[in-house]
Tab-separated table of N, CA and C in Angstrom:
chain	number	residue	atom	x	y	z
A	1	LYS	N	94.721	97.049	107.913
A	1	LYS	CA	94.599	95.817	108.493
A	1	LYS	C	94.276	94.990	107.211
A	2	GLU	N	93.720	95.274	106.144
A	2	GLU	CA	93.774	94.301	105.230
A	2	GLU	C	95.158	94.470	104.570
A	3	LYS	N	96.348	94.838	104.868
A	3	LYS	CA	97.589	94.834	104.284
A	3	LYS	C	98.336	94.593	105.129
A	4	LYS	N	99.516	94.175	105.097
A	4	LYS	CA	100.717	93.740	105.817
A	4	LYS	C	101.381	94.954	105.824
A	5	ILE	N	101.730	95.812	107.117
A	5	ILE	CA	102.675	96.980	107.165
A	5	ILE	C	104.167	96.758	107.163
A	6	ILE	N	104.557	96.927	106.273
A	6	ILE	CA	106.774	97.250	106.082
A	6	ILE	C	106.856	98.152	107.143
A	7	LEU	N	107.241	98.271	108.266
A	7	LEU	CA	107.961	99.617	108.486
A	7	LEU	C	109.145	99.837	108.252
A	8	TYR	N	109.495	100.932	107.609
A	8	TYR	CA	110.653	101.528	107.676
A	8	TYR	C	111.100	102.654	107.976
A	9	PRO	N	111.531	102.700	109.276
A	9	PRO	CA	112.271	104.175	109.819
A	9	PRO	C	113.006	104.989	108.834
A	10	LEU	N	112.845	105.979	108.351
A	10	LEU	CA	114.090	106.562	107.682
A	10	LEU	C	115.060	107.416	108.490
A	11	GLN	N	116.427	106.723	108.653
A	11	GLN	CA	117.343	107.967	109.480
A	11	GLN	C	117.824	108.662	108.953
A	12	TYR	N	117.789	108.841	107.273
A	12	TYR	CA	118.446	109.693	106.603
A	12	TYR	C	117.288	110.470	105.660
A	13	SER	N	118.200	110.813	104.246
A	13	SER	CA	117.435	111.718	103.750
A	13	SER	C	117.326	111.078	102.348
A	14	GLU	N	117.718	109.896	102.190
A	14	GLU	CA	117.831	109.171	101.052
A	14	GLU	C	117.070	107.619	101.273
A	15	ILE	N	116.984	106.917	100.125
A	15	ILE	CA	116.640	105.273	100.328
A	15	ILE	C	117.246	104.981	99.093
A	16	ASP	N	117.720	104.038	99.594
A	16	ASP	CA	118.315	103.208	98.616
A	16	ASP	C	117.903	102.572	97.733
A	17	ASP	N	118.238	102.286	96.573
A	17	ASP	CA	118.040	101.733	95.267
A	17	ASP	C	117.079	100.804	95.382
A	18	TYR	N	117.964	99.703	96.300
A	18	TYR	CA	117.306	98.412	96.088
A	18	TYR	C	116.092	98.303	97.059
A	19	ILE	N	115.941	99.610	97.645
A	19	ILE	CA	114.395	99.208	98.557
A	19	ILE	C	113.568	99.960	97.979
A	20	LEU	N	114.064	100.893	96.859
A	20	LEU	CA	112.972	101.337	96.353
A	20	LEU	C	112.578	100.299	95.183
A	21	ASP	N	113.498	98.961	94.804
A	21	ASP	CA	113.130	98.266	93.746
A	21	ASP	C	112.169	97.330	94.421
A	22	ALA	N	112.540	97.221	95.970
A	22	ALA	CA	111.449	96.583	96.704
A	22	ALA	C	110.141	96.736	96.629
A	23	ILE	N	110.052	97.931	96.881
A	23	ILE	CA	108.778	98.372	97.057
A	23	ILE	C	107.906	98.209	95.564
A	24	ALA	N	108.733	98.959	94.657
A	24	ALA	CA	108.185	98.474	93.466
A	24	ALA	C	107.345	97.145	92.781
A	25	SER	N	108.306	96.223	93.281
A	25	SER	CA	107.946	94.931	93.335
A	25	SER	C	106.804	94.232	94.108
A	26	THR	N	106.405	95.007	95.293
A	26	THR	CA	105.755	94.447	96.068
A	26	THR	C	104.203	94.120	95.689
A	27	ASN	N	103.782	93.310	95.965
A	27	ASN	CA	102.486	93.340	95.580
A	27	ASN	C	101.426	93.975	96.607
A	28	GLU	N	100.026	93.899	96.442
A	28	GLU	CA	98.860	94.769	97.006
A	28	GLU	C	98.901	94.180	98.811
A	29	GLU	N	99.463	92.889	98.653
A	29	GLU	CA	99.354	92.543	100.202
A	29	GLU	C	100.438	93.066	100.870
A	30	TYR	N	100.882	93.959	100.649
A	30	TYR	CA	101.978	95.241	101.576
A	30	TYR	C	101.556	96.268	101.872
A	31	GLN	N	101.996	97.399	102.483
A	31	GLN	CA	102.011	98.557	102.557
A	31	GLN	C	103.497	99.208	102.966
A	32	TRP	N	104.393	99.753	102.418
A	32	TRP	CA	105.433	100.338	103.094
A	32	TRP	C	105.214	101.416	103.977
A	33	TRP	N	105.434	101.523	105.438
A	33	TRP	CA	105.351	102.692	105.885
A	33	TRP	C	106.638	102.983	106.162
A	34	LEU	N	107.329	104.491	105.292
A	34	LEU	CA	108.070	105.047	105.326
A	34	LEU	C	108.047	106.350	106.299
A	35	ARG	N	108.782	106.116	107.951
A	35	ARG	CA	108.462	106.874	108.920
A	35	ARG	C	109.844	107.739	108.602
A	36	LEU	N	109.515	109.168	108.758
A	36	LEU	CA	110.673	110.141	108.777
A	36	LEU	C	111.377	110.012	110.008
A	37	HIS	N	112.545	110.380	110.256
A	37	HIS	CA	113.230	110.702	111.397
A	37	HIS	C	112.836	112.169	112.123
A	38	PRO	N	112.569	112.099	113.439
A	38	PRO	CA	111.853	113.542	113.810
A	38	PRO	C	112.901	114.567	113.370
A	39	ARG	N	114.728	114.370	113.638
A	39	ARG	CA	115.492	115.080	113.095
A	39	ARG	C	115.302	115.531	111.742
A	40	LYS	N	114.720	114.929	110.795
A	40	LYS	CA	114.784	114.672	109.106
A	40	LYS	C	113.504	115.290	108.857
A	41	ILE	N	112.471	115.837	109.294
A	41	ILE	CA	110.936	115.881	108.844
A	41	ILE	C	111.086	116.690	107.460
A	42	GLU	N	112.118	117.947	107.453
A	42	GLU	CA	111.977	118.727	106.421
A	42	GLU	C	112.591	117.658	104.742
A	43	ALA	N	113.052	116.479	104.937
A	43	ALA	CA	113.462	115.668	103.997
A	43	ALA	C	112.153	115.124	103.422
A	44	LYS	N	111.042	115.507	103.753
A	44	LYS	CA	109.658	114.818	103.388
A	44	LYS	C	109.422	115.089	101.817
A	45	GLU	N	109.875	116.447	101.753
A	45	GLU	CA	109.245	116.849	100.064
A	45	GLU	C	110.554	115.896	99.139
A	46	HIS	N	111.703	115.914	99.619
A	46	HIS	CA	112.703	114.924	99.020
A	46	HIS	C	112.515	113.472	98.466
A	47	ILE	N	112.008	113.263	99.785
A	47	ILE	CA	111.706	111.571	99.866
A	47	ILE	C	110.154	111.547	98.653
A	48	GLU	N	109.446	112.216	98.591
A	48	GLU	CA	108.215	112.497	97.831
A	48	GLU	C	108.565	112.422	96.174
A	49	GLU	N	109.732	113.213	96.036
A	49	GLU	CA	110.045	113.512	95.034
A	49	GLU	C	111.229	112.005	94.687
A	50	ILE	N	111.520	111.359	95.214
A	50	ILE	CA	112.491	109.904	94.752
A	50	ILE	C	111.270	108.970	94.565
A	51	LEU	N	110.310	109.094	95.218
A	51	LEU	CA	109.257	107.986	95.300
A	51	LEU	C	108.300	108.700	93.985
A	52	ARG	N	107.942	109.626	93.540
A	52	ARG	CA	107.168	110.266	92.405
A	52	ARG	C	108.129	109.506	91.178
A	53	ALA	N	109.198	110.104	91.421
A	53	ALA	CA	110.071	109.670	89.999
A	53	ALA	C	110.293	108.209	89.802
A	54	ARG	N	109.897	107.398	90.466
A	54	ARG	CA	109.813	105.827	90.667
A	54	ARG	C	108.324	105.252	90.259
A	55	ASN	N	107.483	106.630	90.401
A	55	ASN	CA	105.894	106.139	90.100
A	55	ASN	C	105.256	105.697	91.523
A	56	LEU	N	105.794	105.803	92.431
A	56	LEU	CA	105.477	105.405	93.859
A	56	LEU	C	104.683	105.937	94.704
A	57	LEU	N	104.587	107.451	94.522
A	57	LEU	CA	104.261	108.355	95.207
A	57	LEU	C	102.340	108.357	94.964
A	58	GLY	N	101.677	108.248	96.102
A	58	GLY	CA	99.994	108.396	95.851
A	58	GLY	C	99.437	107.233	95.126
A	59	THR	N	100.434	106.283	95.699
A	59	THR	CA	99.946	104.711	95.371
A	59	THR	C	99.314	104.016	96.848
A	60	SER	N	98.889	102.974	96.858
A	60	SER	CA	98.522	102.376	97.873
A	60	SER	C	99.946	101.406	98.665
A	61	MET	N	101.000	101.456	97.727
A	61	MET	CA	101.786	100.690	98.647
A	61	MET	C	103.023	101.176	99.457
A	62	VAL	N	102.389	102.982	99.501
A	62	VAL	CA	103.469	103.680	100.321
A	62	VAL	C	102.796	104.706	101.271
A	63	GLU	N	103.046	104.849	102.694
A	63	GLU	CA	102.564	105.989	103.439
A	63	GLU	C	103.614	106.505	104.134
A	64	ILE	N	103.461	107.580	104.220
A	64	ILE	CA	104.499	108.457	104.899
A	64	ILE	C	103.996	109.309	106.195
A	65	ASP	N	102.802	109.740	106.120
A	65	ASP	CA	102.047	110.955	106.923
A	65	ASP	C	101.908	110.064	108.210
A	66	LYS	N	101.200	109.038	107.949
A	66	LYS	CA	100.896	108.141	109.204
A	66	LYS	C	101.898	107.530	109.595
A	67	ALA	N	102.708	107.463	108.772
A	67	ALA	CA	104.183	106.554	109.531
A	67	ALA	C	104.591	107.452	110.424
A	68	THR	N	104.796	108.716	110.043
A	68	THR	CA	105.806	109.765	110.851
A	68	THR	C	104.709	110.198	111.766
A	69	SER	N	103.277	110.544	111.724
A	69	SER	CA	102.815	110.992	112.957
A	69	SER	C	102.480	110.144	113.852
A	70	TYR	N	101.776	108.910	113.843
A	70	TYR	CA	101.554	108.236	114.622
A	70	TYR	C	102.544	107.739	115.503
A	71	PRO	N	102.340	107.544	116.946
A	71	PRO	CA	103.154	106.736	117.946
A	71	PRO	C	104.083	105.806	117.514
A	72	LEU	N	105.540	105.601	117.670
A	72	LEU	CA	105.816	104.981	117.185
A	72	LEU	C	105.707	103.062	117.330
A	73	PRO	N	105.311	102.901	118.760
A	73	PRO	CA	104.808	101.898	119.375
A	73	PRO	C	103.185	101.354	119.335
A	74	GLN	N	102.306	102.246	118.458
A	74	GLN	CA	101.235	101.959	117.997
A	74	GLN	C	101.485	101.428	116.463
A	75	ILE	N	102.350	101.919	115.571
A	75	ILE	CA	102.621	101.262	114.511
A	75	ILE	C	103.399	100.214	114.558
A	76	LEU	N	104.032	99.574	115.769
A	76	LEU	CA	104.659	98.398	116.009
A	76	LEU	C	103.658	97.425	116.219
A	77	LYS	N	102.809	97.806	116.906
A	77	LYS	CA	101.561	97.176	117.392
A	77	LYS	C	101.255	96.467	116.173
A	78	ASN	N	100.896	96.921	114.969
A	78	ASN	CA	100.056	96.450	113.732
A	78	ASN	C	101.271	96.307	112.275
A	79	ALA	N	102.644	96.518	112.920
A	79	ALA	CA	103.494	96.029	111.761
A	79	ALA	C	104.103	94.542	111.732
A	80	TYR	N	104.088	94.205	110.249
A	80	TYR	CA	104.199	92.556	110.033
A	80	TYR	C	106.011	92.521	109.895
A	81	VAL	N	106.528	93.609	109.865
A	81	VAL	CA	107.819	93.495	109.915
A	81	VAL	C	108.441	94.680	109.829
A	82	HIS	N	109.821	94.875	110.484
A	82	HIS	CA	110.519	96.402	110.786
A	82	HIS	C	111.637	95.998	109.852
A	83	LEU	N	112.060	96.953	109.028
A	83	LEU	CA	113.220	97.181	108.564
A	83	LEU	C	114.069	98.646	109.094
A	84	SER	N	115.481	98.107	109.242
A	84	SER	CA	116.036	99.330	109.952
A	84	SER	C	117.754	99.415	109.575
A	85	GLY	N	118.410	100.029	109.363
A	85	GLY	CA	119.811	100.024	109.214
A	85	GLY	C	120.566	99.962	110.624
A	86	ALA	N	120.394	100.973	111.654
A	86	ALA	CA	121.153	100.905	113.068
A	86	ALA	C	120.190	101.656	114.315
A	87	SER	N	118.997	101.610	113.808
A	87	SER	CA	118.403	102.763	114.569
A	87	SER	C	117.723	101.961	115.903
A	88	GLY	N	117.400	102.523	116.929
A	88	GLY	CA	117.286	102.154	118.233
A	88	GLY	C	115.832	101.554	117.973
A	89	SER	N	114.920	101.917	117.072
A	89	SER	CA	113.839	100.934	117.055
A	89	SER	C	113.816	99.713	116.833
A	90	ILE	N	114.962	99.220	116.463
A	90	ILE	CA	115.156	97.529	116.485
A	90	ILE	C	114.985	97.275	118.020
A	91	ILE	N	115.583	97.792	118.972
A	91	ILE	CA	115.180	97.642	120.223
A	91	ILE	C	113.483	97.554	120.553
A	92	GLU	N	113.049	98.570	120.108
A	92	GLU	CA	111.320	98.884	120.618
A	92	GLU	C	110.455	97.787	119.599
A	93	ALA	N	111.073	97.547	118.228
A	93	ALA	CA	110.515	96.318	117.579
A	93	ALA	C	110.650	94.846	118.358
A	94	ALA	N	111.616	94.494	118.813
A	94	ALA	CA	111.813	93.406	119.354
A	94	ALA	C	111.253	93.229	120.692
A	95	GLN	N	111.158	94.371	121.619
A	95	GLN	CA	110.370	94.552	122.652
A	95	GLN	C	108.620	94.311	122.087
A	96	SER	N	108.107	94.618	120.977
A	96	SER	CA	107.017	94.253	120.739
A	96	SER	C	106.323	93.214	120.053
A	97	GLY	N	107.757	92.298	119.835
A	97	GLY	CA	107.601	91.095	119.202
A	97	GLY	C	107.542	91.232	117.508
A	98	VAL	N	108.126	92.250	117.246
A	98	VAL	CA	108.318	92.675	115.612
A	98	VAL	C	109.610	91.984	115.122
A	99	LEU	N	109.775	91.438	114.161
A	99	LEU	CA	110.843	91.231	113.637
A	99	LEU	C	111.376	92.202	112.671
A	100	SER	N	112.785	92.467	112.954
A	100	SER	CA	113.207	93.574	112.161
A	100	SER	C	114.253	92.959	111.736
A	101	LEU	N	114.446	93.551	110.110
A	101	LEU	CA	115.278	93.106	109.537
A	101	LEU	C	116.440	94.171	108.968
A	102	VAL	N	117.533	93.687	109.440
A	102	VAL	CA	118.684	94.909	109.910
A	102	VAL	C	119.505	94.953	108.424
A	103	LEU	N	119.414	96.100	108.044
A	103	LEU	CA	120.209	96.085	106.478
A	103	LEU	C	121.310	97.045	106.969
A	104	ASP	N	122.094	97.315	107.389
A	104	ASP	CA	123.427	97.912	107.619
A	104	ASP	C	124.283	96.853	108.718
A	105	GLU	N	125.579	96.974	108.375
A	105	GLU	CA	126.308	96.151	109.189
A	105	GLU	C	126.799	96.517	110.282
A	106	ILE	N	126.768	97.984	110.379
A	106	ILE	CA	126.940	98.316	111.887
A	106	ILE	C	125.661	97.960	112.674
A	107	GLY	N	124.521	97.557	112.174
A	107	GLY	CA	123.150	97.671	112.865
A	107	GLY	C	123.230	96.271	113.403
A	108	THR	N	123.697	94.959	112.792
A	108	THR	CA	124.211	93.781	113.110
A	108	THR	C	125.225	93.595	113.967
A	109	VAL	N	126.203	94.831	114.391
A	109	VAL	CA	127.201	94.728	115.542
A	109	VAL	C	126.373	95.230	116.505
A	110	TYR	N	125.762	96.347	116.483
A	110	TYR	CA	125.194	96.841	117.630
A	110	TYR	C	123.988	96.120	118.084
A	111	TYR	N	123.241	95.016	117.171
A	111	TYR	CA	122.269	94.496	117.908
A	111	TYR	C	122.418	93.044	117.569
A	112	LYS	N	123.638	92.722	117.724
A	112	LYS	CA	123.640	91.255	117.678
A	112	LYS	C	123.309	90.025	118.626
A	113	ASP	N	123.057	90.684	119.412
A	113	ASP	CA	122.385	89.954	120.765
A	113	ASP	C	120.992	89.787	120.216
A	114	ILE	N	120.077	90.594	119.675
A	114	ILE	CA	118.784	90.470	119.216
A	114	ILE	C	118.571	89.796	118.245
A	115	ILE	N	119.641	90.023	117.175
A	115	ILE	CA	119.923	88.595	116.086
A	115	ILE	C	119.932	87.300	116.596
A	116	SER	N	120.807	87.136	117.420
A	116	SER	CA	121.180	85.889	118.021
A	116	SER	C	120.121	85.389	118.742
A	117	ALA	N	119.234	85.942	119.629
A	117	ALA	CA	118.019	85.843	119.946
A	117	ALA	C	116.818	85.221	119.345
A	118	GLY	N	117.298	85.678	117.561
A	118	GLY	CA	116.059	85.413	116.660
A	118	GLY	C	114.992	86.310	116.746
A	119	ALA	N	115.308	87.584	117.108
A	119	ALA	CA	114.268	88.622	117.060
A	119	ALA	C	114.718	89.720	116.233
A	120	ALA	N	115.465	89.285	115.138
A	120	ALA	CA	116.118	90.122	113.862
A	120	ALA	C	117.269	89.310	113.126
A	121	ILE	N	117.033	90.012	111.936
A	121	ILE	CA	117.994	89.157	110.983
A	121	ILE	C	118.850	90.232	110.473
A	122	SER	N	119.843	89.595	109.847
A	122	SER	CA	120.643	90.174	109.183
A	122	SER	C	120.981	90.374	107.851
A	123	MET	N	120.387	91.493	107.213
A	123	MET	CA	120.450	91.611	105.530
A	123	MET	C	121.051	92.409	104.775
A	124	ILE	N	122.419	92.464	104.807
A	124	ILE	CA	123.502	93.530	104.689
A	124	ILE	C	123.499	93.382	103.151
A	125	ASP	N	122.829	92.215	102.600
A	125	ASP	CA	123.593	92.298	101.268
A	125	ASP	C	122.256	92.948	100.541
A	126	LYS	N	122.507	93.952	99.823
A	126	LYS	CA	121.668	94.986	99.148
A	126	LYS	C	121.529	94.616	97.747
A	127	SER	N	120.090	93.956	98.103
A	127	SER	CA	119.363	93.202	96.966
A	127	SER	C	117.787	93.300	97.084
A	128	ALA	N	117.238	93.774	96.498
A	128	ALA	CA	115.881	93.973	96.556
A	128	ALA	C	115.159	92.507	96.446
A	129	ASP	N	115.707	91.440	95.487
A	129	ASP	CA	115.212	90.122	95.396
A	129	ASP	C	115.173	89.539	97.055
A	130	LEU	N	116.538	89.526	97.572
A	130	LEU	CA	116.900	88.927	98.921
A	130	LEU	C	115.823	89.691	100.314
A	131	LEU	N	115.633	90.765	99.831
A	131	LEU	CA	114.981	91.681	100.683
A	131	LEU	C	113.540	91.433	100.581
A	132	LEU	N	112.925	90.926	99.691
A	132	LEU	CA	111.645	90.441	99.268
A	132	LEU	C	111.338	89.204	99.610
A	133	ALA	N	112.312	88.112	99.525
A	133	ALA	CA	112.387	87.073	100.158
A	133	ALA	C	112.371	87.034	101.586
A	134	ALA	N	112.918	87.799	102.123
A	134	ALA	CA	113.272	87.587	103.706
A	134	ALA	C	111.493	88.354	104.129
A	135	ILE	N	111.273	89.294	103.532
A	135	ILE	CA	110.140	89.661	103.976
A	135	ILE	C	108.804	88.454	103.463
A	136	ARG	N	108.732	87.929	102.177
A	136	ARG	CA	107.587	86.862	102.284
A	136	ARG	C	107.746	85.375	103.614
A	137	ASN	N	109.028	85.199	104.231
A	137	ASN	CA	109.359	84.579	105.161
A	137	ASN	C	109.373	85.057	106.610
A	138	VAL	N	108.790	85.765	106.447
A	138	VAL	CA	108.706	86.616	108.029
A	138	VAL	C	107.808	85.785	108.657
A	139	GLU	N	106.805	85.344	108.394
A	139	GLU	CA	105.800	84.453	108.904
A	139	GLU	C	106.116	83.112	109.450
A	140	LEU	N	107.217	82.574	108.563
A	140	LEU	CA	107.540	81.558	109.343
A	140	LEU	C	108.636	81.810	110.608
A	141	LYS	N	109.664	82.834	110.285
A	141	LYS	CA	110.432	83.462	111.194
A	141	LYS	C	109.342	83.516	112.616
A	142	LYS	N	108.578	84.296	112.424
A	142	LYS	CA	107.735	84.894	113.683
A	142	LYS	C	107.108	83.765	114.356
A	143	ASN	N	106.348	82.546	113.815
A	143	ASN	CA	106.350	81.844	114.585
A	143	ASN	C	107.212	81.131	115.699
A	144	ARG	N	108.522	80.965	115.069
A	144	ARG	CA	109.559	80.305	115.987
A	144	ARG	C	110.189	81.558	116.805
A	145	VAL	N	109.853	83.086	116.426
A	145	VAL	CA	110.399	83.722	117.305
A	145	VAL	C	109.517	83.732	118.788
A	146	GLU	N	108.196	83.803	118.196
A	146	GLU	CA	107.086	83.854	119.526
A	146	GLU	C	107.208	82.987	120.435
A	147	GLU	N	107.584	81.360	119.972
A	147	GLU	CA	107.935	80.476	121.002
A	147	GLU	C	109.120	80.828	121.804
A	148	ARG	N	109.679	81.679	121.460
A	148	ARG	CA	111.151	81.803	122.332
A	148	ARG	C	111.039	83.379	123.113
A	149	ILE	N	110.672	84.092	122.135
A	149	ILE	CA	110.739	85.968	122.638
A	149	ILE	C	109.170	86.576	122.832
A	150	THR	N	109.161	87.183	123.808
A	150	THR	CA	107.985	87.965	124.137
A	150	THR	C	108.271	89.090	124.214
A	151	THR	N	109.795	89.616	124.745
A	151	THR	CA	110.191	91.108	124.421
A	151	THR	C	111.562	90.758	124.771
A	152	TYR	N	112.133	92.081	124.634
A	152	TYR	CA	113.529	91.583	124.724
A	152	TYR	C	114.170	92.616	125.831
A	153	ASN	N	115.031	92.295	126.347
A	153	ASN	CA	115.890	93.134	127.375
A	153	ASN	C	117.004	93.921	127.155
A	154	TYR	N	116.516	95.489	127.165
A	154	TYR	CA	117.029	96.059	126.232
A	154	TYR	C	118.645	96.657	127.130
A	155	LYS	N	118.239	96.335	128.354
A	155	LYS	CA	119.428	96.751	129.361
A	155	LYS	C	120.968	96.529	129.088
A	156	LYS	N	121.069	94.891	128.553
A	156	LYS	CA	122.215	94.937	127.798
A	156	LYS	C	122.838	95.745	126.903
A	157	ILE	N	121.770	96.206	126.103
A	157	ILE	CA	122.617	96.975	124.655
A	157	ILE	C	122.550	98.354	125.174
A	158	ILE	N	122.348	98.888	126.186
A	158	ILE	CA	122.429	99.985	126.722
A	158	ILE	C	123.607	99.930	127.895
A	159	GLU	N	123.613	98.993	128.398
A	159	GLU	CA	125.231	98.632	129.141
A	159	GLU	C	126.300	98.562	128.176
A	160	ARG	N	126.017	98.256	126.797
A	160	ARG	CA	127.375	97.675	126.071
A	160	ARG	C	127.533	99.569	125.333
A	161	PHE	N	126.821	100.231	125.321
A	161	PHE	CA	126.931	101.609	124.659
A	161	PHE	C	127.685	102.269	125.941
A	162	LEU	N	127.258	102.322	127.031
A	162	LEU	CA	127.860	102.967	128.051
A	162	LEU	C	129.311	102.105	128.442
């Protein structure tokens, strides 16, 4: 509760360098919760090696175990911001009132309605500085989003996929 949780569900077994740079540049106000995909649990050791190489493992800035084992709705309830490439968790974040930063171009296509509604922001420029600026501006955006959206109707997205 004393830190703002940045939830980043990992869809793959890698973390982009700009994300690692952003984590390393984050002050003690934030904690990055790196959630392993249920089909990628075996990637934990590899992710830990990546974090260890950057001197990020074992710091108070990163949490993997709780992020992976706690139920996603419970984490979202306590998250400050949600980051994802194109995960379905963007829908769950919108339904929970948590702003998502969509990090991949394909995600901006899949979730254009959520972005248009103001429940997510496209962040396809791969830059630690831009990402951190967006994270720091979440509070301003959240206040505007809460005025317009409490939950997002995911049915439109499912209909588009079908």
